[in-house]
Amino acid sequence: MPEKVKSKILNSYNFFKNSIQNSIIKNEFDLEKLLEAIGKLQIVSIILKHGEDDPQSIFECLNSTGKVLSQSDLVRNYILMNFSGKNQKELYKEYW
């Protein structure tokens, strides 16, 4: 796993751990609410075939359901759709 991904996972873990610890310290911890929130989690994993799938087109299709995105998300995707997969990836890494 790339270090950048490991770092994001660790940061997310620490955020939730610290939030739970702080709520326990403040006597605001509610196990039922935590379990309810965890029960509502939905995880989607999409595996793309390198060189075959276009991530920007897939993003556009998935988002056609009306999920609210920032204007910058939409503009970024629209711009990147005009480039090949390799160029999309490089541009995304460099500018976003």
mmCIF file of C-alpha atoms in Angstrom:
data_model
loop_
_atom_site.group_PDB
_atom_site.id
_atom_site.type_symbol
_atom_site.label_atom_id
_atom_site.label_comp_id
_atom_site.label_asym_id
_atom_site.label_seq_id
_atom_site.Cartn_x
_atom_site.Cartn_y
_atom_site.Cartn_z
ATOM 1 C CA MET A 1 0.000 0.000 0.000
ATOM 2 C CA PRO A 2 1.426 3.430 -0.908
ATOM 3 C CA GLU A 3 2.596 5.571 2.027
ATOM 4 C CA LYS A 4 0.137 8.341 1.116
ATOM 5 C CA VAL A 5 -2.769 5.894 1.438
ATOM 6 C CA LYS A 6 -1.412 4.485 4.707
ATOM 7 C CA SER A 7 -1.139 8.022 6.049
ATOM 8 C CA LYS A 8 -4.749 8.854 5.140
ATOM 9 C CA ILE A 9 -6.005 5.646 6.763
ATOM 10 C CA LEU A 10 -3.984 6.328 9.912
ATOM 11 C CA ASN A 11 -5.215 9.937 10.049
ATOM 12 C CA SER A 12 -8.817 8.768 9.722
ATOM 13 C CA TYR A 13 -8.344 6.135 12.419
ATOM 14 C CA ASN A 14 -6.794 8.695 14.779
ATOM 15 C CA PHE A 15 -9.610 11.171 14.127
ATOM 16 C CA PHE A 16 -12.288 8.671 15.137
ATOM 17 C CA LYS A 17 -10.275 7.303 18.066
ATOM 18 C CA ASN A 18 -9.702 10.814 19.435
ATOM 19 C CA SER A 19 -13.338 11.799 18.898
ATOM 20 C CA ILE A 20 -14.555 8.760 20.829
ATOM 21 C CA GLN A 21 -12.000 9.289 23.603
ATOM 22 C CA ASN A 22 -12.996 12.960 23.938
ATOM 23 C CA SER A 23 -16.684 12.093 24.139
ATOM 24 C CA ILE A 24 -15.908 9.531 26.880
ATOM 25 C CA ILE A 25 -13.864 12.096 28.836
ATOM 26 C CA LYS A 26 -16.708 14.637 28.568
ATOM 27 C CA ASN A 27 -19.261 11.985 29.601
ATOM 28 C CA GLU A 28 -21.011 12.490 26.256
ATOM 29 C CA PHE A 29 -20.336 9.029 24.855
ATOM 30 C CA ASP A 30 -23.431 7.222 23.592
ATOM 31 C CA LEU A 31 -22.736 3.647 22.520
ATOM 32 C CA GLU A 32 -26.174 3.277 20.905
ATOM 33 C CA LYS A 33 -25.593 6.326 18.685
ATOM 34 C CA LEU A 34 -22.141 5.051 17.718
ATOM 35 C CA LEU A 35 -23.492 1.613 16.808
ATOM 36 C CA GLU A 36 -26.354 3.206 14.863
ATOM 37 C CA ALA A 37 -23.890 5.362 12.913
ATOM 38 C CA ILE A 38 -21.664 2.372 12.172
ATOM 39 C CA GLY A 39 -24.725 0.439 11.016
ATOM 40 C CA LYS A 40 -25.480 3.177 8.475
ATOM 41 C CA LEU A 41 -22.016 3.086 6.925
ATOM 42 C CA GLN A 42 -21.866 2.031 3.321
ATOM 43 C CA ILE A 43 -18.598 1.251 1.604
ATOM 44 C CA VAL A 44 -18.271 1.023 -2.136
ATOM 45 C CA SER A 45 -15.205 -0.353 -3.829
ATOM 46 C CA ILE A 46 -14.731 0.052 -7.551
ATOM 47 C CA ILE A 47 -11.826 -1.719 -9.194
ATOM 48 C CA LEU A 48 -10.700 -0.278 -12.513
ATOM 49 C CA LYS A 49 -8.732 -2.080 -15.187
ATOM 50 C CA HIS A 50 -5.571 -0.122 -15.900
ATOM 51 C CA GLY A 51 -5.600 1.178 -19.452
ATOM 52 C CA GLU A 52 -9.184 0.053 -20.091
ATOM 53 C CA ASP A 53 -11.424 1.976 -17.699
ATOM 54 C CA ASP A 54 -11.758 5.753 -17.658
ATOM 55 C CA PRO A 55 -12.007 6.930 -14.032
ATOM 56 C CA GLN A 56 -13.483 10.304 -14.994
ATOM 57 C CA SER A 57 -16.280 8.774 -17.079
ATOM 58 C CA ILE A 58 -17.077 6.339 -14.284
ATOM 59 C CA PHE A 59 -17.170 9.220 -11.800
ATOM 60 C CA GLU A 60 -19.546 11.116 -14.087
ATOM 61 C CA CYS A 61 -21.872 8.109 -14.380
ATOM 62 C CA LEU A 62 -21.857 7.372 -10.659
ATOM 63 C CA ASN A 63 -22.555 10.966 -9.789
ATOM 64 C CA SER A 64 -25.485 11.277 -12.185
ATOM 65 C CA THR A 65 -27.692 10.291 -9.233
ATOM 66 C CA GLY A 66 -27.646 13.864 -7.991
ATOM 67 C CA LYS A 67 -25.210 13.640 -5.105
ATOM 68 C CA VAL A 68 -24.243 17.164 -4.135
ATOM 69 C CA LEU A 69 -20.664 17.930 -5.146
ATOM 70 C CA SER A 70 -18.697 21.118 -5.022
ATOM 71 C CA GLN A 71 -18.311 23.084 -8.215
ATOM 72 C CA SER A 72 -14.593 22.342 -8.103
ATOM 73 C CA ASP A 73 -15.325 18.572 -8.130
ATOM 74 C CA LEU A 74 -17.454 18.959 -11.232
ATOM 75 C CA VAL A 75 -15.047 21.295 -13.013
ATOM 76 C CA ARG A 76 -12.082 19.048 -12.206
ATOM 77 C CA ASN A 77 -13.870 16.014 -13.563
ATOM 78 C CA TYR A 78 -15.013 17.826 -16.704
ATOM 79 C CA ILE A 79 -11.475 19.032 -17.416
ATOM 80 C CA LEU A 80 -9.840 15.660 -16.758
ATOM 81 C CA MET A 81 -12.297 13.856 -19.050
ATOM 82 C CA ASN A 82 -10.591 15.591 -21.979
ATOM 83 C CA PHE A 83 -7.274 13.821 -21.347
ATOM 84 C CA SER A 84 -6.081 10.236 -21.691
ATOM 85 C CA GLY A 85 -5.961 8.000 -18.617
ATOM 86 C CA LYS A 86 -2.240 8.451 -17.994
ATOM 87 C CA ASN A 87 -2.468 12.211 -18.419
ATOM 88 C CA GLN A 88 -5.567 12.329 -16.196
ATOM 89 C CA LYS A 89 -3.682 10.609 -13.406
ATOM 90 C CA GLU A 90 -0.647 12.882 -13.718
ATOM 91 C CA LEU A 91 -2.767 16.037 -13.837
ATOM 92 C CA TYR A 92 -4.858 14.889 -10.892
ATOM 93 C CA LYS A 93 -1.763 14.163 -8.789
ATOM 94 C CA GLU A 94 -0.100 17.447 -9.695
ATOM 95 C CA TYR A 95 -3.021 19.871 -9.440
ATOM 96 C CA TRP A 96 -5.600 18.235 -7.198
#
